[in-house]
XYZ file of C-alpha atoms in Angstrom:
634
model
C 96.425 85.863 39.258
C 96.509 85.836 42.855
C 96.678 82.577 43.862
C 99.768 82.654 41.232
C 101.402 85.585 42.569
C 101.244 83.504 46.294
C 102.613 80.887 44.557
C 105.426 82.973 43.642
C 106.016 84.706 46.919
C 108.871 83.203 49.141
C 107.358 81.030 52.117
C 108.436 79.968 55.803
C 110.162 76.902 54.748
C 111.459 78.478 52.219
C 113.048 80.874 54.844
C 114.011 78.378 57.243
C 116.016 76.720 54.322
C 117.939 79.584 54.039
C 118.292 79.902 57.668
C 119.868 76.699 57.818
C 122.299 77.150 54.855
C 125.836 76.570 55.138
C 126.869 80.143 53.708
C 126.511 83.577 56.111
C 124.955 84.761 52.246
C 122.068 82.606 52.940
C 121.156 82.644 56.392
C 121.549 86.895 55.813
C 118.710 86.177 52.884
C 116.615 84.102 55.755
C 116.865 86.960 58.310
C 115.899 89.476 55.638
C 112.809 87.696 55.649
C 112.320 86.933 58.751
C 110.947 90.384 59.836
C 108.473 89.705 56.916
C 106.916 85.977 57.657
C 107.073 86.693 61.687
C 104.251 88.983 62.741
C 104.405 89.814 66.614
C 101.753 87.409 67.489
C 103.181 84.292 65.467
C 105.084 82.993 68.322
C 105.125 79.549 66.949
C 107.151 80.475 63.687
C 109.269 83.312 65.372
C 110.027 80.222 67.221
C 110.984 77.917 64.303
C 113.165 80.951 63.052
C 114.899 81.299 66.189
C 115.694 77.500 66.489
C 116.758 77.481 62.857
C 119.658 80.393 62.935
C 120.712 79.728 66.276
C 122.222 82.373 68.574
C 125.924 81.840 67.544
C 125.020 83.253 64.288
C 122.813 86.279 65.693
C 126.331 86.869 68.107
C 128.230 87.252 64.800
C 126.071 89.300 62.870
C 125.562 91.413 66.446
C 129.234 92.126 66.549
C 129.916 92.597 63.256
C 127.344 95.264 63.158
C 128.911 96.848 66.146
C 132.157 96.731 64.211
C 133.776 94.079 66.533
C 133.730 91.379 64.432
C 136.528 89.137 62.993
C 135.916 91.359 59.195
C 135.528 94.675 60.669
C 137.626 95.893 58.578
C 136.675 95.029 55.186
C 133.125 95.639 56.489
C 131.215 98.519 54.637
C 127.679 97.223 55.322
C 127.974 97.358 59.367
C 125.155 99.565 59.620
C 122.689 97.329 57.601
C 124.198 94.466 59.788
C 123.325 96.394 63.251
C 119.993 97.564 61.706
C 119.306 93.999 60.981
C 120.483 92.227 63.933
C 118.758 94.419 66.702
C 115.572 94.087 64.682
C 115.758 90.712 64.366
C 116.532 90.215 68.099
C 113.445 92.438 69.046
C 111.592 90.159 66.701
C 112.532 87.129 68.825
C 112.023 89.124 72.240
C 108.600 88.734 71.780
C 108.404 85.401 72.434
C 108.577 85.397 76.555
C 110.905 82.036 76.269
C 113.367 83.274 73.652
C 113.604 87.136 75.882
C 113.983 85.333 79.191
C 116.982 82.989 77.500
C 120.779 83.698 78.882
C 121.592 84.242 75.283
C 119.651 87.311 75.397
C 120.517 88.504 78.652
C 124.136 88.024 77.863
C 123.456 90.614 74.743
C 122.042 93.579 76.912
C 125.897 95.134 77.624
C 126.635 95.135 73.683
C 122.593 96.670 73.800
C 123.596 99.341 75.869
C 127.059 100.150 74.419
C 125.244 100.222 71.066
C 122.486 102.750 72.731
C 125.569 104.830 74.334
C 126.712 105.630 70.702
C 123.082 106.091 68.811
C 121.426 108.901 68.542
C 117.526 109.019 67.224
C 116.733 106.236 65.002
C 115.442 103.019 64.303
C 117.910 101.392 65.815
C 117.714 103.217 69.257
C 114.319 102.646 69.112
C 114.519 98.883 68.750
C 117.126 98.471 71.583
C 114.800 100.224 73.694
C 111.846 97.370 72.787
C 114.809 94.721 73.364
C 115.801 95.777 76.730
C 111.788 96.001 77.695
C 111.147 93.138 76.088
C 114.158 91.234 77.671
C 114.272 92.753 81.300
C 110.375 91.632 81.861
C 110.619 88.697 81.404
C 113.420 87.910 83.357
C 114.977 89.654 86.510
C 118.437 88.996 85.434
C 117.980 91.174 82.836
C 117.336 93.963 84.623
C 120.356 93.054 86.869
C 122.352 92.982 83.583
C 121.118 96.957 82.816
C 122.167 98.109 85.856
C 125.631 96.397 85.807
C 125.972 97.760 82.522
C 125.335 101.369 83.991
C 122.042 101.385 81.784
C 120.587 103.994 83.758
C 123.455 106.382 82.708
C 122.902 106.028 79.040
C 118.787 106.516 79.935
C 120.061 109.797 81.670
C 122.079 111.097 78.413
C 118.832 110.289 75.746
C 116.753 112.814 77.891
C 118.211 115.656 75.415
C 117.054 113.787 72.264
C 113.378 112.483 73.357
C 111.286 114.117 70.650
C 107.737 115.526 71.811
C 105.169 112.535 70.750
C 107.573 110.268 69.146
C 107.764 106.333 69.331
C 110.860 106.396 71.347
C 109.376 108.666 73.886
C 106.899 105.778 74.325
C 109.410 102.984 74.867
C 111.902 105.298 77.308
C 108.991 105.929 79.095
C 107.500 102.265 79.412
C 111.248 100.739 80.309
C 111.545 103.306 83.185
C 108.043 102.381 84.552
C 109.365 98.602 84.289
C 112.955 99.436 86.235
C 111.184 101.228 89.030
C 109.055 98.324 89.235
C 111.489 95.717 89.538
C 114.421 97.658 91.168
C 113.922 99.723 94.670
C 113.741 103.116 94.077
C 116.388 103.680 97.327
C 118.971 101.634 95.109
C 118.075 104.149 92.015
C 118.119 107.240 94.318
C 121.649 106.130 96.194
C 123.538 104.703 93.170
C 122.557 106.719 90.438
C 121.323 110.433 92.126
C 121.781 112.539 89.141
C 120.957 110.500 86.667
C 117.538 109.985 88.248
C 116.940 113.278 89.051
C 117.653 114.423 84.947
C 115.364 111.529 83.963
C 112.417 112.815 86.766
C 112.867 116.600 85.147
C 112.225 115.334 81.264
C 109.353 113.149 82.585
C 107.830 115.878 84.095
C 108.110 117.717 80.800
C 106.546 114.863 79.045
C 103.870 115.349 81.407
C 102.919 118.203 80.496
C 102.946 118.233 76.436
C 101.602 114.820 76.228
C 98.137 114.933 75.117
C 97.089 111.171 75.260
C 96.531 108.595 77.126
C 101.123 108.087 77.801
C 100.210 111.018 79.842
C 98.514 109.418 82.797
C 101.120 107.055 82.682
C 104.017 109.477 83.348
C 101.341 110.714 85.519
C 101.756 107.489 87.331
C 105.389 107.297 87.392
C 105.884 110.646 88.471
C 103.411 109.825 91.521
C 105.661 106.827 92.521
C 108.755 108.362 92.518
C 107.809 111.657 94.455
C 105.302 109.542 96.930
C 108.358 107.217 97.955
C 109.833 107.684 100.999
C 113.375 107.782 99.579
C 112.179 110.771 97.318
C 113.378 113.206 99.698
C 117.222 112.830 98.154
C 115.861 114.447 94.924
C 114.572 117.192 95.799
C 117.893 118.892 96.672
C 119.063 118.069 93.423
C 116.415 119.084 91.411
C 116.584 122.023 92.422
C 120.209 122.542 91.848
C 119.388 121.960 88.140
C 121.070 125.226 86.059
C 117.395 125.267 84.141
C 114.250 124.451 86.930
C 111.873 124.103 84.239
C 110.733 120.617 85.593
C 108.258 122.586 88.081
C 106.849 124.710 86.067
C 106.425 121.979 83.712
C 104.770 120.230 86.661
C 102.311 123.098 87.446
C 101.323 122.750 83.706
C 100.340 118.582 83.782
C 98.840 119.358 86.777
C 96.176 121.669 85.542
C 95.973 119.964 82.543
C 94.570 116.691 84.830
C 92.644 118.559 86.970
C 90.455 120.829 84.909
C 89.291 118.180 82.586
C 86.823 114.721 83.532
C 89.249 112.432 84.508
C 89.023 109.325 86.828
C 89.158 110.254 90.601
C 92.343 108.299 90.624
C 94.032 110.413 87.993
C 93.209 113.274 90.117
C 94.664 112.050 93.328
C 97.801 111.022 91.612
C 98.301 114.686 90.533
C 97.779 116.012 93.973
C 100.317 113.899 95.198
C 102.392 115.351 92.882
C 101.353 118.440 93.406
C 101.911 118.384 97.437
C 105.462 116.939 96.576
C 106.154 120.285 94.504
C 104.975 122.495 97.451
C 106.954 120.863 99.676
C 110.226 121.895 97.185
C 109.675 125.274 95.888
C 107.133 126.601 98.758
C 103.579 127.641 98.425
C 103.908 130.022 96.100
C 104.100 127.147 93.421
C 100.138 127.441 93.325
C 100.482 130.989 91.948
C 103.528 131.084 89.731
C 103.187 132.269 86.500
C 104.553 129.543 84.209
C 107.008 131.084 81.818
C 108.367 128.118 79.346
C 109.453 129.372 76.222
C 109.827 126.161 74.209
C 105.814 125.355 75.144
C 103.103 127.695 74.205
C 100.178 126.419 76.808
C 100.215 129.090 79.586
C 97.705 128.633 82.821
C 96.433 132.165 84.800
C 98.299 132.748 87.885
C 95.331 131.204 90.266
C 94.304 128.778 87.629
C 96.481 125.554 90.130
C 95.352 127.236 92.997
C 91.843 127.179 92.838
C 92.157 123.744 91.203
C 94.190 122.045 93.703
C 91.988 123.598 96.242
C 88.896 122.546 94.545
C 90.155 118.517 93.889
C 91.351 118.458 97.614
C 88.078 119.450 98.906
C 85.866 117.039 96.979
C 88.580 114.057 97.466
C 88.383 115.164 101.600
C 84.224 115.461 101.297
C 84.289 111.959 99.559
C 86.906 110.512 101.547
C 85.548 111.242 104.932
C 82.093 109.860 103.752
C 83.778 106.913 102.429
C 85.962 106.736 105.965
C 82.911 106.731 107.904
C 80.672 105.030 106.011
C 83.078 102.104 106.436
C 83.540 102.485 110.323
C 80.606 103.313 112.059
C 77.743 101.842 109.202
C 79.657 98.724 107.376
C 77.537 95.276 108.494
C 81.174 94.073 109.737
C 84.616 94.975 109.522
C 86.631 92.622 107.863
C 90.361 92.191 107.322
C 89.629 94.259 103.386
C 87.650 96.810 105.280
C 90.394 97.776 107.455
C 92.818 97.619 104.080
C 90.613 99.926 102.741
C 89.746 102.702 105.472
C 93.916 102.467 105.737
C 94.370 103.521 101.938
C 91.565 106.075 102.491
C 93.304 107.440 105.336
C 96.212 107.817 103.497
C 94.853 109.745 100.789
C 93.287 111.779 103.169
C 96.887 112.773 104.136
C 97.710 114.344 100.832
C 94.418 116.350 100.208
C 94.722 117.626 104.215
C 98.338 118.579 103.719
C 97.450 120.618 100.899
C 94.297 122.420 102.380
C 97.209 123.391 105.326
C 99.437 124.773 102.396
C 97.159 126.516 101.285
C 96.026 127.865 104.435
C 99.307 129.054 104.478
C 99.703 130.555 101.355
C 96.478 132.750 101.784
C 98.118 133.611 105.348
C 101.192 135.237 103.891
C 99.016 136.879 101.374
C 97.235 138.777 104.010
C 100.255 139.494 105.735
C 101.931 140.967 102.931
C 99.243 142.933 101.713
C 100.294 142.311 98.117
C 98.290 141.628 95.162
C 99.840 138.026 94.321
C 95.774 137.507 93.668
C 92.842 138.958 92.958
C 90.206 139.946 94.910
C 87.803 137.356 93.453
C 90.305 134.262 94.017
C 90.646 135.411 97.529
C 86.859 135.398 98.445
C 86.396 132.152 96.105
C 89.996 130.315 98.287
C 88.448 131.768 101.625
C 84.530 130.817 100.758
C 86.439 127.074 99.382
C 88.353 126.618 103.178
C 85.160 127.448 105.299
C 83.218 124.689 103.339
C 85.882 122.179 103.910
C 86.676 123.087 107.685
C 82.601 122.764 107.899
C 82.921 119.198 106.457
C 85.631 118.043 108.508
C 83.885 119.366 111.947
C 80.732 117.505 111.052
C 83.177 114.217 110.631
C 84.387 115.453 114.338
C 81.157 115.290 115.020
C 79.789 112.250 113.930
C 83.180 110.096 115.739
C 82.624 111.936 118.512
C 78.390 110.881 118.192
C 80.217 107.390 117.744
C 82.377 107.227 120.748
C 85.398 107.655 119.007
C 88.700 109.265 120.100
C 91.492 107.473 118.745
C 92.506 107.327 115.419
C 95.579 109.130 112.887
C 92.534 110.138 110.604
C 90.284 111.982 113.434
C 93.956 113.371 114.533
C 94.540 114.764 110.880
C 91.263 116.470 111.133
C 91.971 118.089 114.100
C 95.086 119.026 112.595
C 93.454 120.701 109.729
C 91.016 122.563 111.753
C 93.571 124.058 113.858
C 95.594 125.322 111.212
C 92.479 126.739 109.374
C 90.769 128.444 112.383
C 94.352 129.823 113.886
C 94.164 132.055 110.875
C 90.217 132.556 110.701
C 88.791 131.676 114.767
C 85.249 133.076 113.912
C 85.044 130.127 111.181
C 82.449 127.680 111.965
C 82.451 128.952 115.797
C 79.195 127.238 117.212
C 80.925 123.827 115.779
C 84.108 124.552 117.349
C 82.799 125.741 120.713
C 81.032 122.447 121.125
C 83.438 120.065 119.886
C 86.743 121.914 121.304
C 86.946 119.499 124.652
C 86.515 116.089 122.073
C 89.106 117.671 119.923
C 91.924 118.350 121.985
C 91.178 114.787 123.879
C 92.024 113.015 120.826
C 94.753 110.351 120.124
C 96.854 109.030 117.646
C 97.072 105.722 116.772
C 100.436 105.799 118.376
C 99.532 107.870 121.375
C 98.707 106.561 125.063
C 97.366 109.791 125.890
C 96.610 113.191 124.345
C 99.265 115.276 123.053
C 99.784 116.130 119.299
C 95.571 116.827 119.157
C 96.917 119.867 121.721
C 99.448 121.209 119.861
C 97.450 121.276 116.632
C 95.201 123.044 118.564
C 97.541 125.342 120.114
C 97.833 128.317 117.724
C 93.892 128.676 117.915
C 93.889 128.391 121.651
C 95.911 131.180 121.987
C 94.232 133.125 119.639
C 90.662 132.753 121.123
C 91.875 133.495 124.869
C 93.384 136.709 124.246
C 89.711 137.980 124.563
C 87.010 137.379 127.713
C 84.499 135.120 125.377
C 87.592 132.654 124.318
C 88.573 132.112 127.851
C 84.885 131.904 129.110
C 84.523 128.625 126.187
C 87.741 127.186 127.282
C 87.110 127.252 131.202
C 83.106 126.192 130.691
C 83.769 123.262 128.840
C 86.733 122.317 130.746
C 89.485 121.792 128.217
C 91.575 124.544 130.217
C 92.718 121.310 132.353
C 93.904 119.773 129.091
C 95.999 122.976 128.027
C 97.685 123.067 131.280
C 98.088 119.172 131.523
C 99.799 119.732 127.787
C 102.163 122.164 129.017
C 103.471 120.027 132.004
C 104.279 117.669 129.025
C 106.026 120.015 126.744
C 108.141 121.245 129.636
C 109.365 117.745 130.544
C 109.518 116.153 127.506
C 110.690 118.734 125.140
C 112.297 121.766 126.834
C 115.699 120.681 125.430
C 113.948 119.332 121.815
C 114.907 121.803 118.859
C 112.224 123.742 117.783
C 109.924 122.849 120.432
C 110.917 126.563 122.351
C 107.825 128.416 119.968
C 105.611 125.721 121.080
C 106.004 125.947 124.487
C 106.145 129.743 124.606
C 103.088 129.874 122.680
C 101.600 127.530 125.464
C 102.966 129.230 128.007
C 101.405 132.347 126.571
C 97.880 130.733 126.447
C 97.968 129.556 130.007
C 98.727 133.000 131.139
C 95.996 134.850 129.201
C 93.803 132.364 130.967
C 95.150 132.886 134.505
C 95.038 136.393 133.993
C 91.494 136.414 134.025
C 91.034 134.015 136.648
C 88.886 135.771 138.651
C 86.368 136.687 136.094
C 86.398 133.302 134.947
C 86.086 131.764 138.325
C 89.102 129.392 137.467
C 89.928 126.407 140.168
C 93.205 124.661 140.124
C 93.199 121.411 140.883
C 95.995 121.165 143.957
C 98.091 118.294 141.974
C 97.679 119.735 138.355
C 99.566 122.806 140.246
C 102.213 121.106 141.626
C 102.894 119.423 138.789
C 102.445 122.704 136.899
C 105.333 124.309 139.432
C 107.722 121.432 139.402
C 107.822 121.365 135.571
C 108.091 124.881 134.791
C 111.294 124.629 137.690
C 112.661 121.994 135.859
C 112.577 123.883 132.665
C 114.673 126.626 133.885
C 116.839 124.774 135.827
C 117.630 123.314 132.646
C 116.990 126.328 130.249
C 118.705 129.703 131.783
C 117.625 131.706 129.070
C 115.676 135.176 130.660
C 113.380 134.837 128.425
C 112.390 131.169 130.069
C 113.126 132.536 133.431
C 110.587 135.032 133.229
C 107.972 133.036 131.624
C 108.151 130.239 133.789
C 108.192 132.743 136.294
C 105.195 134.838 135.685
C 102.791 131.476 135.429
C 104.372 130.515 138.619
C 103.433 133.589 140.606
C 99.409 133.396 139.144
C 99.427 130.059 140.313
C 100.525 130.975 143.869
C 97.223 133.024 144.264
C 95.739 129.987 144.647
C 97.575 128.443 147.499
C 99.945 129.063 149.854
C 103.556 127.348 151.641
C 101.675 125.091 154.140
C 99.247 123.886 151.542
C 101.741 123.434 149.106
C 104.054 121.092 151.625
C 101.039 119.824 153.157
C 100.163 118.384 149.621
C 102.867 116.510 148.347
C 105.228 119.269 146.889
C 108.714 118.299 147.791
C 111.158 120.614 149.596
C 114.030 120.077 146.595
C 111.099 121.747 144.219
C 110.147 124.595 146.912
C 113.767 125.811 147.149
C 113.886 125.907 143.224
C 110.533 127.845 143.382
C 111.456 130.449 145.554
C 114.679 130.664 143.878
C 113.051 131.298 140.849
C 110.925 133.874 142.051
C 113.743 135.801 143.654
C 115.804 135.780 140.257
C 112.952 137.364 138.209
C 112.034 139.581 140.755
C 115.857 141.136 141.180
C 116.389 140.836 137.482
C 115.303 144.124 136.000
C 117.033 146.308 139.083
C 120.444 144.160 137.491
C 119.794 145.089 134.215
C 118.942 148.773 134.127
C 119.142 148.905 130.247
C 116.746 145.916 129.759
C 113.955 147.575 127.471
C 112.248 144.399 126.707
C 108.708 144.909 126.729
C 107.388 141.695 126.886
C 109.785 140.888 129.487
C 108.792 143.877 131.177
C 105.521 143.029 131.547
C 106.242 139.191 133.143
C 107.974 141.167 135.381
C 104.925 143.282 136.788
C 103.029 139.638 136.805
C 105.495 138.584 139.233
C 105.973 141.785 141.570
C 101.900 142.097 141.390
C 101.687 138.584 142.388
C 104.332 138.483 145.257
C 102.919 141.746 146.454
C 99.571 139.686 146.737
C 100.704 136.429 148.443
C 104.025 136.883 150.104
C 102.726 136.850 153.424
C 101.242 133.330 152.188
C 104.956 132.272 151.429
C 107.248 133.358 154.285
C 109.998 131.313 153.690
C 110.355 132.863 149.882
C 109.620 136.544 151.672
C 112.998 135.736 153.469
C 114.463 135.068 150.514
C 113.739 138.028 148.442
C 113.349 140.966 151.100
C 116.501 139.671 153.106
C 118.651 137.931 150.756
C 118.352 134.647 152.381
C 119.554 131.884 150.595
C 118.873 127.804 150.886
């Protein structure tokens, strides 16, 4: 009975007879069965099919399904005749040769036109596999979509993508296969919006996806957020009238996190998850996630302690891996230094967020608000001492090594600065002995230190405002590297916008450490303080804010007590830069008696600085005595 009933069945020839009929009648019979003899991996006889109907044929019954056709009119099976012709195109697709064909490039405009007008169905879901299946294997194709403004019908079908459905699939797939064959800073200039709705409904597939298409919008997601042309969307993301996409964000995220993933997976959603900070603010980590249309809720802390946790074990890990690969390797090789360079730049993204979260638990304290419990707070803090702990021991060990110079050593000093500004007693014995190597770090880029001593700054100033902070600084020397930094500041960046907090908060470090000169049995080097007085001149010669004048005053006048007139012209400092001095002096001596109302207490106090100091050296000085007691001018 079997055998008989194959007898019976229609075969391929039998098909490809039809196929080549004369009548429309029969080659429609042959396509019917087309879909039935051709199985996805046939290739040879979805070949032989292909060859036998030839394209003219599929361009007919294309048209006529689109209702373009000569018989439109008298046409009442066009939707059986687009059903059929997109399926049997997507049939033929599969074979690379027949998908990379100008025949079935020239078909993705009617593709698209016919997607513009579907909504869900089998259709849709076809053109989808057509334009996949068409624009990988040939570039053209994809050149095609975009002419055909493609990416504005993608934009429109993010309102019908139903959770966990086949289509979902395919969108998701073609979009991975335009970003990798187009440039992402084409997408982002040329089509803004419509990338920015298609980035918000992948990030909602993100987070109700429950398989293994999950970790592949994970992926996507990751590219387009890492890119540097990303920076466009964030603007208009969060212009959107409904910012769910970040909550739904917060939601993947912890999903990925709190389960046994690959390490890779992880990293990929803390890159995403730095990208979000870096939008909405810190306060991302603790939002709680209100999404009516999902039912999976996360704790308020639940991403924090998460993305605090991952960061710390990818930073342990990666620093082992970093200097496992410098300091132990047999040899470096061309793939070794490939490899510490990706490491480095994952290091980036788990550093970043330990500083966002550094100063997230900052504004906590400062607020005094209960945005989280008591438990998170010791468990964050406890979390942050163990990493600053591991990145001073890798401190260490380059230091051990002979090492100074390199964007990964200056990332960890970054780190550590922004940690210990906010807690100095962390890890103290570390820092005490390593603060010198630290701040005479260097960049990759860097001919000299600089950006290790700004890092550094905040925590500087914190520990000299007591005896014990100043006493580390002057003993190990690094006092001469504070004061070097602020010469550079001065004459580099006085005009630079937002520089001014740096350099006051410089300025403000070198004076709590002149202040206690004499307990601290500070020397000047003679050239560090003419260098010191000519730059601080410049800067208000260029900057006539009081606030500058009085600043660069007050370090001016401490650094006097060290010398005097003659020893100053005797070593190199020029007359232009005396006159400027003692001009400078005068003005902040004679500018409180001008301003009677002047209630500034900071400024007050620069002022006593400066009258203490001129009380103690102007016989030193007498061309500047002159000056102020008789109103001489140069």
């Amino acid at each position: 009975m079997e055998s008989q009933k194959e007898q019976q069945s229609p075969s391929l020839e039998d098909c490809l007879k039809l196929l080549k009929g004369e009548r429309d009648e029969q080659r429609l019979a042959g396509l019917l069965l087309v879909t039935k003899f051709c199985k996805g991996d046939d290739h040879a006889s979805i070949r032989r099919v292909y060859d036998a109907v030839g394209p003219r044929f599929l361009d007919r019954l294309l048209r006529t399904g689109m209702g373009t056709g000569p018989n439109e009119k008298n046409n009442n099976n066009r939707d059986a005749y687009l059903q059929l012709s997109v399926t049997v195109l997507a049939t033929f697709c599969r074979v690379q040769e027949i998908a990379f064909s100008q025949d079935m490039i020239s078909k993705i405009p009617a593709i698209v036109e016919i997607m513009s007008k579907e909504s869900v169905s089998p259709v849709l879901e076809e053109c989808y596999e057509l334009l996949y299946l068409i624009s990988s294997a040939n570039q053209e194709g994809v050149t095609a979509f975009f002419e055909s403004e493609g990416m504005r019908v993608l934009a429109s079908h993010v309102s019908i993508l139903e959770d966990g459905s086949h289509l979902v699939e395919l969108y998701i797939k073609l979009v991975q296969l335009l970003l990798s064959k187009v440039s992402l800073e084409f997408i982002v200039d040329t089509y803004l919006i419509e990338m920015s709705s298609i980035a918000a409904a992948l990030s909602r597939q993100f987070a109700i996806l429950h398989n293994a298409l999950k970790f592949d919008v994970l992926h996507l997601l990751s590219a387009i957020f890492s890119s540097q042309y990303s920076e466009t969307l964030k603007k208009t993301l969060c212009q959107m009238p409904e910012n769910k996409w970040s909550g739904y964000l917060l939601l993947g995220i912890v999903a990925v996190l709190q389960n046994r993933v690959a390490p890779v997976e992880k990293l990929h959603a803390l890159i995403l998850s730095e990208w979000a900070i870096s939008i909405i603010g810190e306060r991302w980590l603790i939002n709680r996630v209100k999404l009516p249309d999902l039912q999976e809720q996360v704790s308020p802390d639940r991403c924090l302690l998460l993305v605090l946790e991952s960061s710390r074990v990818e930073i342990a890990v990666l620093l082992n891996d970093i200097a496992y690969l410098k300091y132990e390797a047999s040899k470096i090789t061309s793939s070794t230094i490939e490899s510490i360079f990706s490491k480095q730049q994952h290091l980036s993204i788990a550093f970043s967020l330990i500083e966002k979260i550094v100063r997230l638990i900052s504004t906590i304290v400062e607020e005094e608000g209960n945005l989280i419990d008591d438990d998170t707070f010791v468990k964050v803090v406890n979390g942050l001492n163990e990493t600053s702990d591991v990145v001073l021991c890798y401190l260490q060990d380059a230091k051990d090594h002979g090492q100074r110079k390199g964007d990964d050593l200056l990332a960890s000093v970054r780190v550590i600065g922004s940690y210990l500004a906010e807690s100095p007693m962390a890890g103290k014995d570390k820092v005490t002995g390593l603060l010198d190597y630290m701040l005479s770090v260097e960049g990759e880029d860097e001919t000299s230190p600089f950006s290790s001593v700004l890092f550094l700054m905040p925590l500087l100033c914190q520990i000299t405002m007591n005896s014990e902070g100043c006493n580390i600084i002057v003993s190990s020397g690094s006092y001469k590297a504070i004061l070097e930094f602020l010469v550079k500041m001065v004459t580099q960046n006085a005009h630079a916008a937002g520089e001014s907090s740096s350099i006051f908060l410089t300025c403000d470090t070198v004076l709590n450490l002149l202040i206690k000169r004499v307990e601290l049995q500070l020397l000047l080097d003679v050239s560090l303080s003419i260098n010191l007085l000519k730059a601080l001149t410049y800067w208000t010669e260029k900057d006539h804010n009081p606030s500058v004048v009085m600043m660069a005053s007050s370090i001016c006048a401490l650094i006097l007590d060290y010398t005097s007139e003659e020893a100053l012209m005797s070593s190199g400092l020029d007359k232009y830069t005396r006159d400027q001095l003692y001009l400078l002096i005068a003005k902040s001596l004679s500018s409180p008696r001008q301003d009677a109302t002047n209630d500034d207490e900071s400024d007050l106090d620069l002022y006593e600085i400066i009258a203490s100091g001129y009380s103690r050296w102007a016989s030193r000085f007498p061309g500047m005595k002159r000056m102020v007691d008789g109103g001489q001018t140069f």
